[in-house]
Each structure stands twice: as structure tokens, then as C-alpha cells.
mmCIF file of C-alpha atoms in Angstrom:
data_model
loop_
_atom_site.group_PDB
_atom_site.id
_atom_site.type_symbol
_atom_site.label_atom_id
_atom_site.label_comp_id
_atom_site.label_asym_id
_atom_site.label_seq_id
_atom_site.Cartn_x
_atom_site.Cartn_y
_atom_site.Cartn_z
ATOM 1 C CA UNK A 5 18.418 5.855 0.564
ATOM 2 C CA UNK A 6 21.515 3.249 0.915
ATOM 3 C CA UNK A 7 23.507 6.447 2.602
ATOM 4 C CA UNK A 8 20.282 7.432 5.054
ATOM 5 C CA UNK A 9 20.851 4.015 6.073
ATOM 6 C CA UNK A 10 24.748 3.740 6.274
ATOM 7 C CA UNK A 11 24.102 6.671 8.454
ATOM 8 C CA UNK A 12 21.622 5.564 10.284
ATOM 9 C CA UNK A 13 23.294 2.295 11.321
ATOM 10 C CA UNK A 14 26.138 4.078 12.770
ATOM 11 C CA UNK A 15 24.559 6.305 14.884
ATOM 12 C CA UNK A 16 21.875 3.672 16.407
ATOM 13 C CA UNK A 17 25.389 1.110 16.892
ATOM 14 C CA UNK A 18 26.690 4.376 19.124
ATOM 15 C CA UNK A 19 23.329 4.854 20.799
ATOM 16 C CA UNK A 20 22.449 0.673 21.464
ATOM 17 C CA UNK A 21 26.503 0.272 22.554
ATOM 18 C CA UNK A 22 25.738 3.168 25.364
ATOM 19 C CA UNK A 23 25.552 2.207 29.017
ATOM 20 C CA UNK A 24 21.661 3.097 28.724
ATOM 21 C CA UNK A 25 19.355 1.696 26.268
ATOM 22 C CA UNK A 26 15.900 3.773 25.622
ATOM 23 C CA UNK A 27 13.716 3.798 22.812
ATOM 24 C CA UNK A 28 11.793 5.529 20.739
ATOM 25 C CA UNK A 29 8.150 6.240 21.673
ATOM 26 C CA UNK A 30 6.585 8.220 18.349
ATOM 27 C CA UNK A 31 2.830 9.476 17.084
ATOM 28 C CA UNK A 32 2.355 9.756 14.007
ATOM 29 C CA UNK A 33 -0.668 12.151 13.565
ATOM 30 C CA UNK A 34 -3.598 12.211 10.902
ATOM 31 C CA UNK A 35 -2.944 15.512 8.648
ATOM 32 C CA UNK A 36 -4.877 18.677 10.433
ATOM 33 C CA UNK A 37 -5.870 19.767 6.423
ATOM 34 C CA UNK A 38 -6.142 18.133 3.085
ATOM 35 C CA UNK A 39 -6.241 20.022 -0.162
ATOM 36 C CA UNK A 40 -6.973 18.248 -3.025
ATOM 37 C CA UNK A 41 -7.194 19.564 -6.519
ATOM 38 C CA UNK A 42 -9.903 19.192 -8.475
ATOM 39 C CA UNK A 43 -8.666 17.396 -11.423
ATOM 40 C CA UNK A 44 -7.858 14.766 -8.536
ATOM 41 C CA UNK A 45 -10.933 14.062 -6.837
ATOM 42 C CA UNK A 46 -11.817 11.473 -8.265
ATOM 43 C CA UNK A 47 -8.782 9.486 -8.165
ATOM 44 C CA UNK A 48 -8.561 10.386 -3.840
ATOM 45 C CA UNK A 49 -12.052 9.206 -3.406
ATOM 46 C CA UNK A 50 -10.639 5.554 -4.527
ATOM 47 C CA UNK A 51 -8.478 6.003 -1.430
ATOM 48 C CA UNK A 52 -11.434 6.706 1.470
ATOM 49 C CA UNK A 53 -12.829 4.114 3.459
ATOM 50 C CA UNK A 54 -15.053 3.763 6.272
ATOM 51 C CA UNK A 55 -14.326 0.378 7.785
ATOM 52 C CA UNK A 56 -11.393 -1.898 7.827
ATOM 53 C CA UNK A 57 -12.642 -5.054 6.880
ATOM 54 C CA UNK A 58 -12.075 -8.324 9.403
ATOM 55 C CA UNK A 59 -9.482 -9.277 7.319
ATOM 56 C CA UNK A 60 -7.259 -6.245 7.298
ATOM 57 C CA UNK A 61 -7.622 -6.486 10.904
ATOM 58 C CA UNK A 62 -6.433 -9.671 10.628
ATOM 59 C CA UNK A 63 -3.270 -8.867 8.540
ATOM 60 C CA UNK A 64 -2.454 -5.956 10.812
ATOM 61 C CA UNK A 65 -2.243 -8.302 14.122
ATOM 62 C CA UNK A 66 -0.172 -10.839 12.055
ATOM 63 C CA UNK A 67 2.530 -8.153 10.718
ATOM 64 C CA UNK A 68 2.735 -7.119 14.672
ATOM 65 C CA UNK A 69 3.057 -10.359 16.339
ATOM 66 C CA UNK A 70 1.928 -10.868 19.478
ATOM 67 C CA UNK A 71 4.816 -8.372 20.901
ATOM 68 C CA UNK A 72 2.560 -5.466 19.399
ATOM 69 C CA UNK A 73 -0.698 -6.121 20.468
ATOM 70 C CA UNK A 74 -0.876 -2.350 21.525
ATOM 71 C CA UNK A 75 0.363 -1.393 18.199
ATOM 72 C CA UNK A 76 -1.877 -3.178 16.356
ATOM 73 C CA UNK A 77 -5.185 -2.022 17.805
ATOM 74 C CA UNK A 78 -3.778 1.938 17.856
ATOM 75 C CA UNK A 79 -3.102 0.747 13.538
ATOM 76 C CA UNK A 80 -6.720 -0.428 13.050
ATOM 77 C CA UNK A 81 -8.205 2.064 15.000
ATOM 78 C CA UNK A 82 -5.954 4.260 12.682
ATOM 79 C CA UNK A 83 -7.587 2.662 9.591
ATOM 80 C CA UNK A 84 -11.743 2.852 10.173
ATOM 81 C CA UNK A 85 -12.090 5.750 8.964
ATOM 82 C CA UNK A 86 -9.705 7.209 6.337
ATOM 83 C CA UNK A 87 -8.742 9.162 3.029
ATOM 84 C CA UNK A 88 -5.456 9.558 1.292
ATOM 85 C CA UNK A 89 -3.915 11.843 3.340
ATOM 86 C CA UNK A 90 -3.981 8.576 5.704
ATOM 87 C CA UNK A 91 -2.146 6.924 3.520
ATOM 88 C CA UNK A 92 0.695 9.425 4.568
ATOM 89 C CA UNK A 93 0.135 8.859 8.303
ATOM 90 C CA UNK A 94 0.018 5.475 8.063
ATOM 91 C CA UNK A 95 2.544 4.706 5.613
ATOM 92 C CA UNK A 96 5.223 7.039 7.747
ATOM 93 C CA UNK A 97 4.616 5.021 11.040
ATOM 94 C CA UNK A 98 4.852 1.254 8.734
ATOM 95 C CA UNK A 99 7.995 2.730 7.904
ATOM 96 C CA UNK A 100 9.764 4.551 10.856
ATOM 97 C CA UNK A 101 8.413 0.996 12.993
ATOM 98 C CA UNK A 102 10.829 -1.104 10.052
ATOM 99 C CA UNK A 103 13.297 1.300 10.579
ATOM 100 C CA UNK A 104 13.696 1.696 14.384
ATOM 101 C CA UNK A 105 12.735 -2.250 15.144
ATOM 102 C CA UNK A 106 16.551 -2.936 13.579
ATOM 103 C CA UNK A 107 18.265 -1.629 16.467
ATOM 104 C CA UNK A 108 15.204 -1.515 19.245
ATOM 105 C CA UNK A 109 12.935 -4.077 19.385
ATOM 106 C CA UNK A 110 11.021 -2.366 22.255
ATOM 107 C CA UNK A 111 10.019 0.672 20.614
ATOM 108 C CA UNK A 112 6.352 2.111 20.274
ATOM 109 C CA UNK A 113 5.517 3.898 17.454
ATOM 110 C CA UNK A 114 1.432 4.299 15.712
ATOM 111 C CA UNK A 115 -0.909 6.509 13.932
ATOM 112 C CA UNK A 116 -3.385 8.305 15.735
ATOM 113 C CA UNK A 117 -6.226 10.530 14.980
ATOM 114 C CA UNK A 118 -5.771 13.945 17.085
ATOM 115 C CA UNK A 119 -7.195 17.354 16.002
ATOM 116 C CA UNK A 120 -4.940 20.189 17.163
ATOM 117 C CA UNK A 121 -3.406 24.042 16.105
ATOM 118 C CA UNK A 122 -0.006 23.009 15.454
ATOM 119 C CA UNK A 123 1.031 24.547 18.840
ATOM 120 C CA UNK A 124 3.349 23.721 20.983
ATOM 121 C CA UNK A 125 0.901 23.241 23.965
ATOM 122 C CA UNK A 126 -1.195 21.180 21.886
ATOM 123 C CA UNK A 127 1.122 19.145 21.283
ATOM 124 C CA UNK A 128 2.323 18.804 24.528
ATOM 125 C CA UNK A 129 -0.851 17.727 25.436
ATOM 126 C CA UNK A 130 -0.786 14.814 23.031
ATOM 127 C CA UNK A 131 1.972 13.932 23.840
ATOM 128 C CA UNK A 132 1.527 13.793 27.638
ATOM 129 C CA UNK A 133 -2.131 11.936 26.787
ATOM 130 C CA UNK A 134 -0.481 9.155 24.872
ATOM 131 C CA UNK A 135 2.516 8.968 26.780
ATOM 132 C CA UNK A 136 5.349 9.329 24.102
ATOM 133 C CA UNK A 137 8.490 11.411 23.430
ATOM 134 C CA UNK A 138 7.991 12.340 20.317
ATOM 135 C CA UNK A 139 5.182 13.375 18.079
ATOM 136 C CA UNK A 140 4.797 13.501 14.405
ATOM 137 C CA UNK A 141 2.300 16.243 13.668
ATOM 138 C CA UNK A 142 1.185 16.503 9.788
ATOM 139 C CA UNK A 143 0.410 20.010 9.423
ATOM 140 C CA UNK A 144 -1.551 20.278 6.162
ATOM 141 C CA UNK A 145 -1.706 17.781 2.416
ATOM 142 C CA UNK A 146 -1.866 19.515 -0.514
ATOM 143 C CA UNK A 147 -2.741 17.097 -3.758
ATOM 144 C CA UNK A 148 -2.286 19.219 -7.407
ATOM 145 C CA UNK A 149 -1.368 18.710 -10.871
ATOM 146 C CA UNK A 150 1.934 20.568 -12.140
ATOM 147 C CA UNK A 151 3.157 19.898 -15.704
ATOM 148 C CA UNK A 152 1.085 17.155 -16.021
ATOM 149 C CA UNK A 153 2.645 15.720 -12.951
ATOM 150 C CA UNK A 154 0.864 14.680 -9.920
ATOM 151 C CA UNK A 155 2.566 16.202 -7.062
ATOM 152 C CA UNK A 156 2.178 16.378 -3.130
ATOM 153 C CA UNK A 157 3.068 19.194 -0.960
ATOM 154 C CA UNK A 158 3.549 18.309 2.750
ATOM 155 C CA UNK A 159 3.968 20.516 5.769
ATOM 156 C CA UNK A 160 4.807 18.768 8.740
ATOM 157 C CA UNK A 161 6.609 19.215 12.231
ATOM 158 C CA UNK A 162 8.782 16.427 14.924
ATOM 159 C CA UNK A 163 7.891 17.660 18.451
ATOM 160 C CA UNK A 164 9.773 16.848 21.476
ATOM 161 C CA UNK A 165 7.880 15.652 24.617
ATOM 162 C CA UNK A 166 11.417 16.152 26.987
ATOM 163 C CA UNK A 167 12.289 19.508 26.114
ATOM 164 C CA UNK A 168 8.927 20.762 24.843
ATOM 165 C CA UNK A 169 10.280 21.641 21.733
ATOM 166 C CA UNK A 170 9.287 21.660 18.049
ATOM 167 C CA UNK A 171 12.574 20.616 16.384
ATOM 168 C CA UNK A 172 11.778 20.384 12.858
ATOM 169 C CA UNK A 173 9.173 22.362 11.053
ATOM 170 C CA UNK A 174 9.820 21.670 7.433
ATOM 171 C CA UNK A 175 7.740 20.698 4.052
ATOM 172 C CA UNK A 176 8.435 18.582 1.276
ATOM 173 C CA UNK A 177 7.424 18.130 -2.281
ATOM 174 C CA UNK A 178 6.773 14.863 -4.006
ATOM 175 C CA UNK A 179 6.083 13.693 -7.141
ATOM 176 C CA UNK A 180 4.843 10.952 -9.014
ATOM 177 C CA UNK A 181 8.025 8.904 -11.048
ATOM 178 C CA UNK A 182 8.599 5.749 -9.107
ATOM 179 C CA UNK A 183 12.064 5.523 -6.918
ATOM 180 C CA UNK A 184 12.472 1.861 -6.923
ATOM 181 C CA UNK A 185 13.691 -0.194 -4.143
ATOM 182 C CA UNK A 186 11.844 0.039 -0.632
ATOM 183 C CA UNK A 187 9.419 2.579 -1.829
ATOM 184 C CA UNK A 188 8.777 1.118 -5.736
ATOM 185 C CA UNK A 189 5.320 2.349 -6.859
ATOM 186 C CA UNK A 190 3.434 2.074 -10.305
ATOM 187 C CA UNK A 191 4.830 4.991 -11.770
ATOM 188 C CA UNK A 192 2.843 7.970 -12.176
ATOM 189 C CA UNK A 193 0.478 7.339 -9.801
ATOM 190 C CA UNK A 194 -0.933 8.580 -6.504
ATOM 191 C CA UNK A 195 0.449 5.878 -4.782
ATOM 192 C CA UNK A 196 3.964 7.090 -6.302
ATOM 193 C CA UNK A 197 3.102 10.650 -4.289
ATOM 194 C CA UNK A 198 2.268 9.263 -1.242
ATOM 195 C CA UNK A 199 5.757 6.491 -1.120
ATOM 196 C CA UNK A 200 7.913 9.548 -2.183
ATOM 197 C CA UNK A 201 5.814 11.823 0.391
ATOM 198 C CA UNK A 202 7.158 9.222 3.082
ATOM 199 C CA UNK A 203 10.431 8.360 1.775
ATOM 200 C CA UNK A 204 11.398 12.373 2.230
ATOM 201 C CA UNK A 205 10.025 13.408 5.291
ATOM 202 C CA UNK A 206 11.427 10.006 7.298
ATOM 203 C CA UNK A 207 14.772 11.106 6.257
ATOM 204 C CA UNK A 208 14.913 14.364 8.154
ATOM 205 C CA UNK A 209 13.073 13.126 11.451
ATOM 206 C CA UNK A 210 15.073 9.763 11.457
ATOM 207 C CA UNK A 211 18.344 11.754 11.243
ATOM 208 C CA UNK A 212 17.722 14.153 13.915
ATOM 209 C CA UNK A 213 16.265 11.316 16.340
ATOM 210 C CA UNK A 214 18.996 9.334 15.585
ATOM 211 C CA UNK A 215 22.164 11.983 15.892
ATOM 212 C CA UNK A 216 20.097 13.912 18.921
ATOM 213 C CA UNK A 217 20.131 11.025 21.728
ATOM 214 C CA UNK A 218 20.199 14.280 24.692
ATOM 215 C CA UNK A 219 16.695 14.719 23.058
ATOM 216 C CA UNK A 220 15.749 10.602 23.911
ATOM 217 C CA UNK A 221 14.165 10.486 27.649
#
């Protein structure tokens, strides 16, 4: 994590010293499938909800500021109706807003709730609706049991808006032990999947938007 960000720093200090400044406008989408295991039901129910509460609402515009007014409303319409593959969704766009809002204090970057086929149309279309450069597009969740160990397999894809382009198509694979630091999680828990879930697909998408800035519009 301290090296992501060692890298990270250098190549945002290249792009913010350039003689143009743009930045990052970024979707993240709800996952298109979740698969969750039996012996886990249960446990994801305690993650669904149907309403965010006035006083979540509440938090949400507070962590924003009045700067992110948009933000916030695109987060708690995010948040009425969810279920723990939200948590991913959500979680990824806290994060890549903490991470980007170092170096660019006039990004835009939200969850948002968009059925599609994982094609590059699609996505294009999504991307030309909300008016962004880049879309985050969760392909499919799957929540099992291996060894004992509850684990998280995530397919996802980072679209380009300026050269209609899928540029990453990857999955990762998290687990449950608790990593500590900006992600630290009671250990062995579901919430331990979903920080490590984050934690290793941000590292991928923040690279390649960071080193890529012909890709930036």
C-alpha cells in the first residue's frame, strides 16, 4: 500500500505540474451478479437495506461538504436500496474519491445503479448518459467458503469514455485476515472481504489512470 502510494504521488505531481489540469470523472457501478454461498446467507442478509435512514443522509452531505452536493445525492441515492455486493461499489468510490481529492480537488467520482451486458456499447452509453470518462463496471460477486476461509471473487472492468475502450478486464480474490492500516477490518469477517475486495482492485485502475494521462479528456 505505502509503494501504490509512493507511486501514485509521483505520477499525479507529473500530471498536476502539466500545462493542463483535468480531472478525473469516474462511475462506479452496482455489480451486474451476486453469488453468494449458502453457508453465507445469512451473514449477507445483515448487509441489505432498503432505506438510508435521515441520518446517514445526513453523514453523507457532511463527509462531502458543500463542494459535493452532486456527489452526495448520486451516494444516497446509491445507498436506498442495497446488499453486500454494495458494499463493494460503494466502498471503491469512498476510496478512489480519498485518493484522487489529494492532487484534484475538482474531481467527480460516485456509485450508481446501471444494469448493462458488460459491452462496450453499453458502456458507452453510460458513460455518455452520466457524462464521465471513465466507468467502473463490476462484472459479477462471488461470496464462498474455502478452507474455512471466507473469500470473495471479483470480476470487474475500467472503461474508457475517450477512446471507447475497455482497458482493464481483470478479477481478484480476497480473503478474510485483516490488512491493517487504511483498510483494518475485524478479522475474519465479511467486512475483511469486502476492504481487501477494494484495496486490490483500486490498485490496478488507480495505476493505469494515473500513468495513462493520453487516456484523461
Amino acid at each position: 500500500m505505502k509503494y501504490l502510494s509512493f507511486i501514485l504521488c509521483i505520477l499525479f505531481t507529473i500530471v498536476s505540474n502539466g500545462q493542463e489540469k483535468r480531472s478525473p470523472t469516474i462511475i462506479v457501478l452496482n455489480s451486474q451478479e451476486t453469488i453468494i454461498a449458502q453457508e453465507l446467507d445469512s451473514i449477507t442478509q445483515t448487509y441489505v437495506t432498503k432505506k438510508l435512514d435521515a441520518q446517514g443522509k445526513k453523514r453523507i452531505r457532511e463527509e462531502n461538504g458543500k463542494k459535493f452536493k452532486f456527489k452526495a445525492q448520486k451516494e444516497i441515492d446509491f445507498l436506498q436500496n442495497t446488499d453486500i455486493s454494495s458494499n463493494i461499489s460503494f466502498g471503491l468510490n469512498y476510496w478512489l474519491s480519498f485518493k484522487f481529492f489529494e492532487y484534484f480537488e475538482n474531481m467527480l467520482i460516485y456509485p450508481a445503479k446501471e444494469s448493462n451486458d458488460s459491452g462496450i456499447r453499453t458502456l458507452e452509453a453510460i458513460a455518455d448518459k452520466h457524462d464521465v470518462n471513465w466507468v467502473i463496471n463490476i462484472k459479477r460477486v462471488e461470496f464462498y467458503v474455502e478452507n474455512g476461509e471466507k473469500k470473495a471473487k471479483v470480476d470487474f472492468q475500467l472503461y474508457n469514455q475517450k477512446f471507447n475502450e475497455i482497458v482493464i478486464e481483470d478479477q481478484i480474490t480476497a480473503g478474510d485476515k485483516n490488512p491493517g492500516f487504511e483498510f483494518a477490518c475485524e478479522n475474519e469477517t465479511l467486512s475483511c472481504v469486502i476492504n481487501n475486495s477494494i484495496s486490490k482492485m483500486s490498485v490496478p485502475i488507480l495505476y493505469f489512470i494515473g500513468q495513462n494521462r493520453n487516456y484523461w479528456r
